[in-house]
Coordinates of C-alpha atoms and ligand atoms in Angstrom, one line a residue:
M1 CA -144.7 -46.3 -64.5
T2 CA -142.3 -43.5 -64.6
V3 CA -138.4 -44.5 -63.0
S4 CA -139.3 -42.5 -60.2
K5 CA -142.6 -44.4 -59.3
E6 CA -140.8 -47.8 -59.6
V7 CA -137.8 -46.4 -57.3
R8 CA -140.6 -45.7 -54.3
R9 CA -142.4 -48.8 -55.1
L10 CA -139.0 -50.7 -54.6
W11 CA -138.0 -48.6 -51.5
Q12 CA -141.5 -49.5 -49.9
L13 CA -140.6 -53.2 -50.0
P14 CA -139.8 -55.2 -47.1
E15 CA -135.9 -55.3 -46.9
N16 CA -135.5 -59.2 -47.1
E17 CA -137.8 -59.1 -50.1
L18 CA -136.0 -56.3 -51.9
Y19 CA -132.3 -58.1 -51.1
R20 CA -133.4 -61.5 -52.1
L21 CA -134.8 -59.6 -55.7
S22 CA -131.3 -57.8 -56.0
A23 CA -129.3 -60.9 -55.3
E24 CA -131.2 -62.7 -57.8
S25 CA -131.0 -60.2 -60.5
C26 CA -127.0 -60.2 -59.5
N27 CA -126.6 -63.7 -59.7
L28 CA -128.8 -64.1 -63.2
N29 CA -126.2 -61.6 -64.9
Y30 CA -122.9 -62.1 -63.2
G31 CA -123.4 -65.6 -61.6
N32 CA -120.8 -65.8 -58.5
K33 CA -118.1 -63.6 -60.2
V34 CA -116.3 -60.4 -58.4
F35 CA -114.4 -58.6 -61.1
L36 CA -111.2 -57.0 -60.1
R37 CA -110.1 -53.4 -61.1
G38 CA -106.5 -52.1 -60.0
L39 CA -106.7 -48.8 -58.7
I40 CA -104.0 -46.3 -59.2
E41 CA -104.3 -42.8 -57.5
F42 CA -101.7 -40.9 -59.7
S43 CA -102.0 -37.5 -57.9
N44 CA -103.6 -35.9 -55.5
F45 CA -103.2 -32.1 -56.2
C46 CA -106.3 -30.6 -57.1
F47 CA -107.4 -27.4 -57.8
R48 CA -111.0 -27.9 -57.2
D49 CA -112.9 -26.7 -53.7
C50 CA -115.1 -29.5 -53.2
T51 CA -116.3 -29.2 -49.7
Y52 CA -116.5 -32.8 -48.6
C53 CA -113.3 -34.1 -50.3
G54 CA -110.0 -34.5 -48.2
I55 CA -107.7 -34.0 -51.0
S56 CA -109.8 -30.5 -52.2
I57 CA -107.7 -26.8 -51.9
H58 CA -109.3 -26.9 -48.6
N59 CA -107.2 -29.2 -47.2
K60 CA -103.8 -27.2 -46.4
N61 CA -102.2 -30.3 -44.2
L62 CA -101.4 -32.5 -46.8
Y63 CA -98.3 -33.9 -48.5
R64 CA -99.1 -33.7 -52.2
Y65 CA -97.5 -35.9 -54.6
R66 CA -97.7 -36.9 -58.0
L67 CA -96.5 -40.4 -59.9
S68 CA -94.6 -39.9 -63.1
E69 CA -95.9 -41.0 -66.2
N70 CA -93.3 -44.0 -66.1
E71 CA -94.5 -44.8 -62.4
I72 CA -98.2 -45.0 -63.8
I73 CA -97.2 -47.2 -66.8
D74 CA -94.7 -49.4 -64.9
C75 CA -97.5 -50.0 -62.1
C76 CA -99.8 -51.4 -64.7
K77 CA -97.4 -53.5 -66.4
N78 CA -96.1 -55.3 -63.0
N79 CA -99.9 -55.6 -62.1
Y80 CA -100.9 -56.8 -65.6
E81 CA -98.2 -59.6 -65.0
Q82 CA -100.2 -60.4 -61.8
G83 CA -103.3 -61.2 -63.8
F84 CA -104.8 -57.5 -63.8
K85 CA -106.5 -56.9 -66.9
T86 CA -108.4 -53.3 -65.8
F87 CA -106.6 -50.3 -64.6
V88 CA -108.7 -47.3 -63.1
L89 CA -106.7 -43.9 -63.3
Q90 CA -107.9 -41.6 -60.5
G91 CA -106.6 -38.3 -59.5
G92 CA -107.2 -35.0 -58.0
E93 CA -107.7 -32.5 -61.2
D94 CA -103.9 -31.8 -61.2
L95 CA -103.3 -29.3 -64.3
S96 CA -100.1 -30.5 -64.6
F97 CA -101.3 -33.5 -66.4
T98 CA -102.3 -31.9 -69.9
D99 CA -104.4 -34.2 -72.4
D100 CA -101.1 -34.7 -74.2
T101 CA -99.8 -36.5 -70.9
F102 CA -102.7 -38.4 -70.5
C103 CA -102.9 -39.6 -74.2
S104 CA -99.5 -40.8 -73.8
I105 CA -100.1 -42.6 -70.6
I106 CA -103.0 -44.3 -72.2
H107 CA -100.9 -45.4 -75.2
G108 CA -98.3 -46.7 -72.8
I109 CA -100.6 -48.8 -71.1
K110 CA -101.8 -50.3 -73.8
K111 CA -98.6 -51.0 -75.3
A112 CA -97.5 -52.7 -72.1
T113 CA -100.2 -55.0 -71.9
S114 CA -100.3 -55.9 -75.7
G115 CA -103.9 -53.9 -76.0
K116 CA -105.2 -56.6 -73.6
A117 CA -105.9 -54.4 -70.7
A118 CA -109.0 -51.8 -70.2
V119 CA -107.9 -48.5 -69.3
T120 CA -110.5 -46.5 -67.1
L121 CA -110.1 -43.1 -66.2
S122 CA -111.6 -41.0 -63.3
L123 CA -110.0 -37.2 -63.9
G124 CA -112.7 -35.2 -63.0
N125 CA -115.2 -33.0 -65.3
K126 CA -113.2 -32.4 -68.8
P127 CA -114.6 -30.8 -72.1
Y128 CA -115.7 -32.6 -74.7
S129 CA -112.8 -32.4 -76.6
S130 CA -110.5 -33.9 -74.1
L131 CA -112.9 -36.6 -73.7
K132 CA -112.6 -37.3 -77.2
K133 CA -108.6 -37.1 -77.3
Y134 CA -108.3 -39.6 -74.5
R135 CA -111.0 -42.0 -76.1
E136 CA -109.1 -41.8 -79.7
A137 CA -105.8 -42.6 -77.6
G138 CA -107.6 -46.2 -76.4
A139 CA -109.4 -45.0 -73.2
D140 CA -111.9 -47.7 -72.7
R141 CA -114.4 -46.7 -69.4
Y142 CA -114.6 -43.2 -67.8
L143 CA -115.9 -42.7 -64.0
I144 CA -117.4 -39.7 -63.3
R145 CA -120.2 -39.4 -60.4
F146 CA -122.8 -36.7 -60.0
E147 CA -122.7 -37.0 -56.3
T148 CA -126.3 -35.7 -55.9
S149 CA -129.2 -35.0 -57.7
D150 CA -130.4 -31.8 -55.8
P151 CA -128.8 -29.0 -57.5
E152 CA -128.9 -26.8 -54.4
I153 CA -126.8 -29.5 -52.6
F154 CA -124.7 -29.7 -55.5
H155 CA -123.9 -26.0 -55.5
Q156 CA -123.2 -26.5 -51.6
I157 CA -120.6 -29.3 -52.2
K158 CA -118.8 -28.1 -55.4
P159 CA -119.2 -24.1 -55.3
N160 CA -117.5 -23.6 -58.7
E161 CA -118.7 -26.4 -60.6
N162 CA -121.9 -26.7 -63.0
F163 CA -124.4 -29.1 -62.1
R164 CA -126.1 -29.4 -65.7
D165 CA -122.3 -29.6 -67.1
R166 CA -121.6 -32.4 -65.1
L167 CA -124.5 -34.3 -66.5
Q168 CA -123.8 -33.4 -69.9
T169 CA -120.0 -35.0 -69.5
I170 CA -121.7 -38.1 -68.5
D171 CA -123.7 -37.9 -71.5
N172 CA -120.9 -37.3 -73.7
L173 CA -119.0 -40.0 -72.5
N174 CA -121.9 -42.5 -73.8
K175 CA -121.9 -40.6 -77.1
L176 CA -117.8 -41.3 -77.5
G177 CA -118.5 -44.9 -76.9
Y178 CA -117.2 -45.1 -73.3
E179 CA -118.1 -47.6 -71.0
S180 CA -119.4 -44.8 -68.5
G181 CA -120.0 -44.8 -64.8
T182 CA -121.6 -42.6 -62.6
G183 CA -122.7 -42.6 -58.9
F184 CA -123.7 -40.3 -56.0
L185 CA -122.9 -40.2 -52.2
I186 CA -125.2 -41.1 -49.6
G187 CA -125.6 -38.6 -46.7
L188 CA -124.5 -35.1 -47.7
P189 CA -126.1 -32.6 -45.4
G190 CA -129.3 -31.4 -46.3
E191 CA -130.2 -34.6 -47.9
T192 CA -133.7 -36.3 -47.4
E193 CA -135.3 -39.5 -48.2
N194 CA -136.6 -38.1 -51.3
T195 CA -132.9 -36.9 -52.5
V196 CA -132.1 -40.4 -52.5
I197 CA -134.9 -41.5 -54.5
N198 CA -134.2 -39.2 -56.9
N199 CA -130.5 -39.8 -57.0
I200 CA -131.4 -43.3 -57.9
A201 CA -133.6 -42.3 -60.7
L202 CA -131.5 -39.9 -62.1
T203 CA -128.8 -42.7 -62.3
V204 CA -131.0 -44.8 -64.3
E205 CA -131.9 -41.9 -66.8
L206 CA -128.2 -41.5 -67.5
N207 CA -127.8 -44.9 -68.8
P208 CA -124.6 -45.8 -67.1
H209 CA -122.6 -49.0 -67.9
M210 CA -121.5 -48.7 -64.2
V211 CA -122.6 -47.3 -61.1
G212 CA -120.6 -46.3 -58.0
I213 CA -122.5 -45.2 -54.7
G214 CA -121.0 -44.9 -51.2
P215 CA -121.5 -43.0 -47.9
F216 CA -120.4 -39.6 -47.4
I217 CA -117.5 -40.0 -44.4
P218 CA -116.5 -36.3 -43.0
H219 CA -112.8 -35.3 -43.5
P220 CA -111.5 -33.1 -40.6
E221 CA -109.5 -30.9 -42.8
T222 CA -112.8 -29.7 -44.7
P223 CA -115.4 -27.6 -44.4
L224 CA -118.2 -30.5 -43.7
K225 CA -115.7 -31.8 -40.8
N226 CA -118.8 -31.6 -38.6
C227 CA -121.2 -33.6 -40.3
N228 CA -122.5 -36.7 -40.0
T229 CA -121.3 -39.9 -41.9
G230 CA -124.1 -41.6 -44.6
N231 CA -126.5 -44.3 -43.3
T232 CA -125.0 -47.5 -44.4
G233 CA -128.4 -48.8 -44.2
I234 CA -129.3 -46.5 -47.0
V235 CA -126.6 -47.5 -49.2
K236 CA -127.4 -51.1 -49.0
K237 CA -130.9 -50.3 -49.9
A238 CA -129.9 -48.0 -52.7
T239 CA -127.4 -50.5 -54.1
A240 CA -130.3 -53.2 -54.0
I241 CA -132.7 -50.9 -55.8
L242 CA -130.0 -50.2 -58.7
R243 CA -129.1 -53.5 -59.1
I244 CA -132.8 -54.5 -59.7
L245 CA -133.5 -51.4 -61.8
L246 CA -130.3 -51.7 -63.7
P247 CA -129.7 -55.3 -63.9
E248 CA -126.7 -55.4 -66.1
I249 CA -124.3 -52.5 -64.9
N250 CA -121.0 -53.1 -63.2
M251 CA -121.3 -52.1 -59.5
P252 CA -118.5 -52.0 -57.0
A253 CA -118.6 -52.3 -53.5
A254 CA -116.8 -49.0 -52.9
T255 CA -114.1 -48.5 -50.4
A256 CA -115.9 -45.7 -48.3
S257 CA -118.6 -48.3 -47.9
S258 CA -115.9 -50.8 -46.0
T259 CA -114.5 -47.8 -44.2
A260 CA -117.8 -47.0 -42.9
D261 CA -118.8 -50.5 -41.6
S262 CA -116.3 -53.4 -41.8
N263 CA -119.1 -55.9 -42.5
L264 CA -120.6 -53.6 -45.4
R265 CA -118.3 -54.8 -48.4
R266 CA -119.5 -58.4 -47.8
E267 CA -123.3 -57.5 -47.5
L268 CA -123.1 -55.4 -50.7
L269 CA -121.6 -58.5 -52.4
E270 CA -124.4 -60.2 -51.1
I271 CA -127.2 -58.2 -52.5
G272 CA -126.0 -56.9 -55.9
A273 CA -122.1 -55.6 -56.0
N274 CA -120.0 -57.4 -58.5
V275 CA -116.7 -55.3 -58.7
L276 CA -113.7 -54.6 -56.1
M277 CA -111.3 -52.1 -56.6
P278 CA -108.3 -52.9 -54.9
N279 CA -105.4 -49.8 -54.7
I280 CA -102.4 -51.2 -56.5
G281 CA -100.6 -48.1 -56.5
P282 CA -97.2 -47.5 -54.2
N283 CA -98.0 -48.3 -50.7
K284 CA -96.0 -44.9 -50.0
N285 CA -98.8 -42.7 -51.4
K286 CA -101.8 -44.1 -50.1
I287 CA -102.1 -42.5 -46.7
N288 CA -102.0 -38.7 -48.6
Y289 CA -105.0 -40.0 -50.7
Q290 CA -107.6 -39.8 -48.0
L291 CA -110.5 -38.4 -49.5
Y292 CA -112.1 -39.6 -46.1
P293 CA -110.5 -40.3 -42.9
G294 CA -109.8 -43.9 -42.2
K295 CA -109.7 -45.1 -45.7
S296 CA -108.9 -48.8 -45.5
C297 CA -106.9 -49.6 -48.4
I298 CA -103.3 -48.5 -46.9
N299 CA -101.7 -51.6 -47.5
F300 CA -101.9 -53.8 -50.4
S301 CA -101.5 -57.1 -49.1
T302 CA -103.6 -56.8 -46.2
D303 CA -106.2 -55.0 -47.8
F304 CA -106.3 -57.5 -50.8
A305 CA -106.8 -60.3 -48.0
D306 CA -109.9 -58.6 -46.7
M307 CA -111.3 -58.5 -50.0
Q308 CA -110.6 -62.0 -50.6
K309 CA -112.3 -62.6 -47.5
A310 CA -115.3 -60.8 -47.9
V311 CA -115.8 -62.3 -51.4
N312 CA -115.6 -65.9 -49.8
D313 CA -117.8 -65.3 -47.1
A314 CA -120.2 -63.7 -49.6
G315 CA -120.3 -67.2 -51.2
K316 CA -118.6 -65.4 -54.6
I317 CA -115.2 -66.0 -56.5
I318 CA -112.8 -63.5 -57.7
S319 CA -112.6 -63.4 -61.7
M320 CA -109.6 -61.8 -63.3
N321 CA -111.8 -61.7 -66.4
I322 CA -111.5 -58.1 -68.3
G323 CA -115.2 -57.4 -66.8
N324 CA -117.0 -55.6 -69.9
S325 CA -119.9 -54.5 -69.3
K326 CA -123.0 -56.5 -70.6
I327 CA -124.7 -53.3 -71.6
K328 CA -122.2 -52.7 -74.0
D329 CA -121.9 -56.3 -75.4
L330 CA -125.3 -55.7 -76.2
E331 CA -124.9 -52.6 -77.9
N332 CA -122.4 -54.0 -80.1
I333 CA -124.5 -56.9 -81.1
K334 CA -127.3 -54.4 -81.8
T335 CA -124.8 -52.7 -84.2
K336 CA -123.7 -55.4 -86.0
G337 CA -127.4 -56.1 -86.7
A338 CA -127.8 -59.4 -84.7
I339 CA -131.0 -58.2 -83.0
Ligands
5AD401 N1 -116.5 -39.3 -48.1 C1 -117.3 -40.2 -49.1 N2 -116.6 -40.5 -50.4 C2 -116.0 -39.3 -51.1 N3 -115.6 -38.8 -52.3 C3 -114.9 -37.9 -52.1 N4 -114.6 -37.3 -50.9 C4 -115.7 -38.3 -50.2 C5 -115.8 -38.3 -48.8 N5 -115.5 -37.4 -47.9 C6 -116.0 -39.8 -53.2 C7 -116.9 -39.1 -54.4 C8 -116.2 -39.1 -55.7 C9 -114.9 -40.4 -55.5 C10 -114.0 -40.4 -56.2 O1 -114.8 -40.2 -54.0 O2 -117.9 -39.6 -54.5 O3 -116.7 -39.0 -56.7

């Protein structure tokens, strides 16, 4: 059966049956553990013109900030001392951060954590040569959503980016030995049920180690300001299908989901998500990193308490383990000739 057909078959299942299967799959692979990743939004400068994103060049009413190299490394060091073992550096595509700067930051984080913390990058679409440099500097993981599998919608939301090129980047990450992460938005204008089914099928075909999906939420300072928020029921359904088709992936309950519906984080943890990404960066900058309005993680303490409650309510526990992808573990065993 092709991937698409299998996605369609699962799509037709009664929802309680689908959620039972996905929860079971998550439990088999991750038990009741939820991994934490410390997210640092290091810059909201961006030269891209993505029509959906609140920090794109469309937003002229935004205070732009960037953290210094030392601020980023210190933030990782302090949070490593609090128990975090994975740091996700996410930023707008800010050309003042060169490849050398990123490599120096990666070295700095590894040094500050005795090489024991995983470094995840989420820096947008970068050429193979840059990804190779970051990998050689020690980066472990890289996140880049393809956003939509429909080339026409892609062109509408990212007028100056090439769809094939973005897919190639995901392939490049796997070739370079990263744990690769991808995913898509639910509810972009022009999207149909078929688009979502194709989004799920494309995700499976890209062989990622991590998958993040979430509802599109319109931002008032972007061209898509008058569109509707993505349907949270579809976010749930897509999460469950992905967990069944890719049982070993790490899958966050994305912040956008809890912004769109305050119960959704708990529900996603119940049916298959196994990762949360608390924002550990300086509180003062968070208000300026609103990719969408109403983003919930503006204050670390209250946000972290909300996360703990969702984890509890879902009957799970937080794990401070480094949370490597099981898929990668399998590949390592394979290369050592054990299987
Ligand atoms: N609504 C929801 N998610 C968004 N992202 C960017 N803008 C929005 C929005 N308006 C997501 C994109 C991107 C990730 C970092 O944030 O999917 O890949």
